[in-house]
CSV table of C-alpha atoms and ligand atoms in Angstrom, one decimal:
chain,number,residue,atom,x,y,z
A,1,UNK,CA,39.1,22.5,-18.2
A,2,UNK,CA,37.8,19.3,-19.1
A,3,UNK,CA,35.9,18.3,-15.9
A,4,UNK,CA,32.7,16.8,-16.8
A,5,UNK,CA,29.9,17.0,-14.0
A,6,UNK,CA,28.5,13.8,-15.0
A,7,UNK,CA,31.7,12.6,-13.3
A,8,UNK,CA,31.9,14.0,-10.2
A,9,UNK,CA,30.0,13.3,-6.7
A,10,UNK,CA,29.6,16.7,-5.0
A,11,UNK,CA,29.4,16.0,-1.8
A,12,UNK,CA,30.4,19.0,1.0
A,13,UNK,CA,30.8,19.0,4.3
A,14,UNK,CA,29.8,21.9,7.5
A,15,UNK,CA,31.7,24.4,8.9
A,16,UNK,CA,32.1,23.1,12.2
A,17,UNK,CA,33.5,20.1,10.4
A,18,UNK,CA,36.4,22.1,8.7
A,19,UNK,CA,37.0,23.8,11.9
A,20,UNK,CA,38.0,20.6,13.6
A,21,UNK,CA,39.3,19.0,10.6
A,22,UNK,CA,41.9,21.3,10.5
A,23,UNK,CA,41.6,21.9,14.4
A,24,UNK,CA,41.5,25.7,13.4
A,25,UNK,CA,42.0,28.4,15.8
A,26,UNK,CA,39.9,31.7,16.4
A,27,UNK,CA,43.4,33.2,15.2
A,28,UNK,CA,43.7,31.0,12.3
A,29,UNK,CA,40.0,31.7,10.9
A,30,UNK,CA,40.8,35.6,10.7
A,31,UNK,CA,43.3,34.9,8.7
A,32,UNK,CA,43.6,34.9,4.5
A,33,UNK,CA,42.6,31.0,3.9
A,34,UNK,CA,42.2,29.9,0.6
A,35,UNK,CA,40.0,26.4,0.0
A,36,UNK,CA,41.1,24.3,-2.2
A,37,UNK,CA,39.0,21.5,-3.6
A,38,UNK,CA,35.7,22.9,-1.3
A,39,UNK,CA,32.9,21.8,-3.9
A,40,UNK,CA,30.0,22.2,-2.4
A,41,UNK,CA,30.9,22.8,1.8
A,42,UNK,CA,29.8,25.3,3.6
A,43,UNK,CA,32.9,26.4,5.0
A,44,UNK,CA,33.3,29.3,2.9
A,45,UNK,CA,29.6,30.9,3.0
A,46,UNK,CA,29.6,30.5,7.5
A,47,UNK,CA,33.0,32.0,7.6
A,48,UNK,CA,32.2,35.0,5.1
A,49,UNK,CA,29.6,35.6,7.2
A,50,UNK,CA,31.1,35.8,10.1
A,51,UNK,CA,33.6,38.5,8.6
A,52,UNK,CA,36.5,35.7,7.4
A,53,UNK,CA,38.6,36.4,4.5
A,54,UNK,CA,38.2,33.0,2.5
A,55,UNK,CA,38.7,32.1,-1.4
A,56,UNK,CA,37.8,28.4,-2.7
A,57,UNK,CA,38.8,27.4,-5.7
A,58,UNK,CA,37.5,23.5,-7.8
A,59,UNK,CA,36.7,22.8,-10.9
A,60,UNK,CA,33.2,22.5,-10.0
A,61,UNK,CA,32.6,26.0,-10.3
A,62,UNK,CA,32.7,26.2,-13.6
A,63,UNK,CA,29.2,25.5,-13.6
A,64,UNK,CA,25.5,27.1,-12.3
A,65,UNK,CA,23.7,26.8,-9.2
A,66,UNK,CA,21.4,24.7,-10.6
A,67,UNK,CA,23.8,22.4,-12.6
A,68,UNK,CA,25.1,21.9,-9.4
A,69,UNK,CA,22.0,21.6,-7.1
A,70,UNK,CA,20.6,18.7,-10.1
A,71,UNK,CA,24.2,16.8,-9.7
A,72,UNK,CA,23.5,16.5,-5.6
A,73,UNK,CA,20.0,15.0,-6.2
A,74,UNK,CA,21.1,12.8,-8.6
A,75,UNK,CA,24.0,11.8,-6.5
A,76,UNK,CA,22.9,11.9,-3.0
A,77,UNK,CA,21.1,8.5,-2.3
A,78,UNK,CA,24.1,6.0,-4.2
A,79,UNK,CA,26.4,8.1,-1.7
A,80,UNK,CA,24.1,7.7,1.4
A,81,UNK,CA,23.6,4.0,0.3
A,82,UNK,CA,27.8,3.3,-0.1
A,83,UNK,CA,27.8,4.8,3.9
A,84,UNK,CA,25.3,2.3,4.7
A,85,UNK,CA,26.6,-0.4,3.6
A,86,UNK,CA,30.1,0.5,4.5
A,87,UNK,CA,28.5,1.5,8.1
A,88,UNK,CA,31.6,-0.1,9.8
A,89,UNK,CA,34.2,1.8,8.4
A,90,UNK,CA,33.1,5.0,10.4
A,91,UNK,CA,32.9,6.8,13.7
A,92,UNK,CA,28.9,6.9,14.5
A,93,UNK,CA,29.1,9.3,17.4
A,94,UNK,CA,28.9,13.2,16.4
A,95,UNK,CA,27.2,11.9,13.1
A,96,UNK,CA,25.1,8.8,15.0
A,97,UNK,CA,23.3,7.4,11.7
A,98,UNK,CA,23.3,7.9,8.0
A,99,UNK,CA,20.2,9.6,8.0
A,100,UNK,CA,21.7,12.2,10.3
A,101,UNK,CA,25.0,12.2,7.9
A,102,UNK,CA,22.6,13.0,5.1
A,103,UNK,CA,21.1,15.6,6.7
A,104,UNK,CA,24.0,17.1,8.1
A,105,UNK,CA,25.6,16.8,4.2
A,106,UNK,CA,21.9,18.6,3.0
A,107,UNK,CA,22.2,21.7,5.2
A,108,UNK,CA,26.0,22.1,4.2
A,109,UNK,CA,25.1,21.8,0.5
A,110,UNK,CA,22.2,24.2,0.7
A,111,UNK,CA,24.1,26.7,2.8
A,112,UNK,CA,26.6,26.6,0.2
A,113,UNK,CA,24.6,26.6,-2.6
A,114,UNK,CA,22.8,29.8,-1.3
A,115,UNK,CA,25.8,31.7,-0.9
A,116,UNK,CA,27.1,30.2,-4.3
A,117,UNK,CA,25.8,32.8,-7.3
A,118,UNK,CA,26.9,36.4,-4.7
A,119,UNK,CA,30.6,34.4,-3.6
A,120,UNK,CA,31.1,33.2,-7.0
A,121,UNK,CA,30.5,37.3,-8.3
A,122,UNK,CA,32.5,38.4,-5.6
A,123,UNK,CA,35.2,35.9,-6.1
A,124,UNK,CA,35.2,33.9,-3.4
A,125,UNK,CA,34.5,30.4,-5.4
A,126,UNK,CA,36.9,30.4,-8.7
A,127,UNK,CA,36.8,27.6,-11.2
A,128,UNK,CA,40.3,26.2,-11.3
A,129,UNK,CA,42.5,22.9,-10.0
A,130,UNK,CA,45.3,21.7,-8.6
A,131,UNK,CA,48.3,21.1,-9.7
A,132,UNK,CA,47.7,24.7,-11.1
A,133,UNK,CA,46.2,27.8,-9.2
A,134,UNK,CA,45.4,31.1,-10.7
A,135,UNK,CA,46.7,32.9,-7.7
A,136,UNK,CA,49.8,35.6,-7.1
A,137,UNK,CA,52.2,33.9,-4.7
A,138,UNK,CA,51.8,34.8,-1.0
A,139,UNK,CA,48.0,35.5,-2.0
A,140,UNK,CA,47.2,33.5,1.7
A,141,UNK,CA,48.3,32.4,4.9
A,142,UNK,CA,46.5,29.3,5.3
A,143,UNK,CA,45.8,27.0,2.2
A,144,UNK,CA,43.2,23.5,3.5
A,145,UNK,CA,42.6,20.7,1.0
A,146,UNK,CA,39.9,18.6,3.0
A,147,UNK,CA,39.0,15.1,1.0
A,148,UNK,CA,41.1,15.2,-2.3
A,149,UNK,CA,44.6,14.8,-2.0
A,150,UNK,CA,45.6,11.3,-0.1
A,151,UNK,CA,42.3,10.5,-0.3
A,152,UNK,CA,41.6,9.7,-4.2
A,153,UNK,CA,45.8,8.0,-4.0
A,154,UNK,CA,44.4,5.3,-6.3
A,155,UNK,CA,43.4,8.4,-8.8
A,156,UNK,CA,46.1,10.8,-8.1
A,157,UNK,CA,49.5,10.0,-8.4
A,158,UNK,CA,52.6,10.6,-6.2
A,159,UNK,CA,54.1,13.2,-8.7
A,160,UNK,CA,50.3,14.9,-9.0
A,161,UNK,CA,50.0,15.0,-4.7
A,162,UNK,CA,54.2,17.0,-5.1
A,163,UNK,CA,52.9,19.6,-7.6
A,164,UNK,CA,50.1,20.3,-5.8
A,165,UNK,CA,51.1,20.8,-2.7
A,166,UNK,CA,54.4,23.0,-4.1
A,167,UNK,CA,51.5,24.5,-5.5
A,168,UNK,CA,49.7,25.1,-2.5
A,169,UNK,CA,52.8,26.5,-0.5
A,170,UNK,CA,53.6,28.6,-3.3
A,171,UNK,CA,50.2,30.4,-2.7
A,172,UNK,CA,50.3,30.2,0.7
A,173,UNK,CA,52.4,30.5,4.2
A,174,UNK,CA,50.9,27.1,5.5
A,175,UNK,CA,49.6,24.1,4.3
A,176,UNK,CA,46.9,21.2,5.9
A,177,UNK,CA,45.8,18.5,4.2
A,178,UNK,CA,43.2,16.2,5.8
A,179,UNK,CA,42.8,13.0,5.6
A,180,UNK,CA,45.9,10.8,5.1
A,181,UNK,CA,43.2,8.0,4.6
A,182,UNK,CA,41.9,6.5,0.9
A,183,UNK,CA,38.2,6.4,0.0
A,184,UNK,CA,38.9,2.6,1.1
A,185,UNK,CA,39.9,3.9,4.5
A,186,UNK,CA,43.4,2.7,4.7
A,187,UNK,CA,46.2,5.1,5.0
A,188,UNK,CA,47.5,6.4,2.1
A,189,UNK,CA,50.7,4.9,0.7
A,190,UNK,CA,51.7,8.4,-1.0
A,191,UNK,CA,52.2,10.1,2.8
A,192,UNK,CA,55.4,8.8,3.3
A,193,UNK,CA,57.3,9.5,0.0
A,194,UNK,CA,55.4,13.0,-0.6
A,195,UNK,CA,56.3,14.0,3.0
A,196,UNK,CA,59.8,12.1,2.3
A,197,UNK,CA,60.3,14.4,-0.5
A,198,UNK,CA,59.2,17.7,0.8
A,199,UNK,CA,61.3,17.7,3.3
A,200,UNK,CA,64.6,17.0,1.5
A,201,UNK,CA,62.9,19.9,-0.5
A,202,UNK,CA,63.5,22.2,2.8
A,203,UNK,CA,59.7,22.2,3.7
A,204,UNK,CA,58.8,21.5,7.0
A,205,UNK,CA,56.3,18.8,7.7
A,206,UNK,CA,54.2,17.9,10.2
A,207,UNK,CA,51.7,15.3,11.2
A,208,UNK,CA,49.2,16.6,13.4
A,209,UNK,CA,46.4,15.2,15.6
A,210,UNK,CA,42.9,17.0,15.5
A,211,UNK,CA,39.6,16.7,17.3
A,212,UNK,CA,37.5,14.8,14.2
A,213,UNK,CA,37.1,10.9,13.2
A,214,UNK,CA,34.9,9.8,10.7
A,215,UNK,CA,36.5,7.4,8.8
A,216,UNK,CA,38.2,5.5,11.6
A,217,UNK,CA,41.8,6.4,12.5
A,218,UNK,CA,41.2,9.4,10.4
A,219,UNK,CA,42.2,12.0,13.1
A,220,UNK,CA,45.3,13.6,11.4
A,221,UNK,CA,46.3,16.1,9.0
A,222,UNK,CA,49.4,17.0,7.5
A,223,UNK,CA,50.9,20.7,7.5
A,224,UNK,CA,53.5,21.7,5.5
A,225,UNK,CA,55.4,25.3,5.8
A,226,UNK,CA,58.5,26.6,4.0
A,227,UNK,CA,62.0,25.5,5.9
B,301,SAM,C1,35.1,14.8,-1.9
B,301,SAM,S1,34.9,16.4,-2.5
B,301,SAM,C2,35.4,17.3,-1.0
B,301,SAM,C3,34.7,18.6,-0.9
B,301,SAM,C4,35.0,19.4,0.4
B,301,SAM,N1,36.4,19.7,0.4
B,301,SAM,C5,34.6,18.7,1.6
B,301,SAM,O1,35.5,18.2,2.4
B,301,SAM,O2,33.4,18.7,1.9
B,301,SAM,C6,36.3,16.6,-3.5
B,301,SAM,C7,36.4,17.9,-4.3
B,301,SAM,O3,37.6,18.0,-5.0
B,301,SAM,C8,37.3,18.7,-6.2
B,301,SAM,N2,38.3,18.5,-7.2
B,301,SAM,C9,38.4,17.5,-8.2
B,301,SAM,N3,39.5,17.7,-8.9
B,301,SAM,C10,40.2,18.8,-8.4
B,301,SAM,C11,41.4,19.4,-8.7
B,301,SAM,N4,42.2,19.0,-9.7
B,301,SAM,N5,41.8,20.5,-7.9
B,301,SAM,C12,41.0,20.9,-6.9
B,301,SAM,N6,39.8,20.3,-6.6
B,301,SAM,C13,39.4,19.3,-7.3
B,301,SAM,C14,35.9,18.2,-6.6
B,301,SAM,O4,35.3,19.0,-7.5
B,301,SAM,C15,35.2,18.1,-5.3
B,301,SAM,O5,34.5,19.3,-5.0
């Protein structure tokens, strides 16, 4: 697959997070939802065990628990540091400090990574990444990207954010993608021709607004659904 851990940042967020990310409804979260680029949330281990049907599929798990669990250590403080000294660029109210953001971050990793070895037999976490999923089309109803597409724009080209989200919607019913900010915190400059595209494609897109800013004026998502 050619993803090296010594790489990547895992970093994962809560469930309560997702839920307003993608301003998910009680409906919604009973439905077939595949994750895609989830790392290390915890979105997948709280709704499995409150009875949801959820898949997440990244690259990062190819690899064990503990390869995993070592990365976050050794990752954790440069991240916490980059928030503190970007302290400006983000919403201190639900998360009022960085200490509280790493701590919130902590408990989502560990719930994850508790869940990780049992979800990962029972195929809820499968090693695999975008452009490319190793799913039967109409496997889902709902397919969520949180923090990978629009976000890494500098990384991921325009061409890259098409396939994947064709991808996506050929997997699933629905597509949201959230945010439509860069890790810099600007909007990203592939919304408009991706969206542009998709739609002359017969897609139908839609920005949305939901209840969840971190990064300032990150409050929206996109969702895309066949014409
Ligand atoms: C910033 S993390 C976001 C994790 C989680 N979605 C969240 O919001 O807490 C980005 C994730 O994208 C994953 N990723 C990297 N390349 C990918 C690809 N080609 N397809 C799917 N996921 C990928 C990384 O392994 C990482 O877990």
């Amino acid at each position: 697959m050619g993803f090296n851990l010594e790489h990547i940042v895992p970093w994962g967020r809560s469930y309560a997070e997702y839920v307003a990310m993608f301003a998910l409804s009680r409906f919604e979260l009973q439905q077939r939802i595949l994750g895609c680029g989830d790392g290390p949330a915890a979105f997948n281990a709280q709704l499995t065990g409150q009875g949801g049907r959820i898949v997440s599929v990244d690259p990062l798990y190819a690899f064990d628990a503990e390869q995993i669990r070592d990365r976050i250590v050794a990752t954790c403080e440069t991240v916490l540091d980059q928030a503190r000294q970007n302290r400006d660029d983000y919403v201190w109210d639900v998360i009022p400090s960085v200490e509280a953001l790493g701590r919130m971050r902590m408990v989502a990793m560990e719930t994850f990574l508790a869940d990780f070895v049992a979800g990962r037999s029972a195929g809820r976490y499968v090693a695999g990444e975008l452009p490319s999923l190793p799913f039967a089309s109409g496997s889902f109803d709902l397919a969520l990207c949180s923090h990978f597409l629009f976000l890494y724009s500098s990384q991921l080209s325009p061409a890259f954010h098409l396939q994947a989200i064709r991808e996506m919607l050929r997997v699933a019913r629905e597509v949201r993608v959230f945010p439509l900010l860069t890790l810099e915190g600007q909007p990203s400059s592939h919304v408009a021709p991706v969206t542009a595209e998709l739609k002359w494609e017969g897609f139908r897109v839609e920005h949305r607004r939901v209840p969840y800013e971190f990064q300032h004026g990150g409050n929206e998502m996109l969702v895309f659904r066949p014409g």
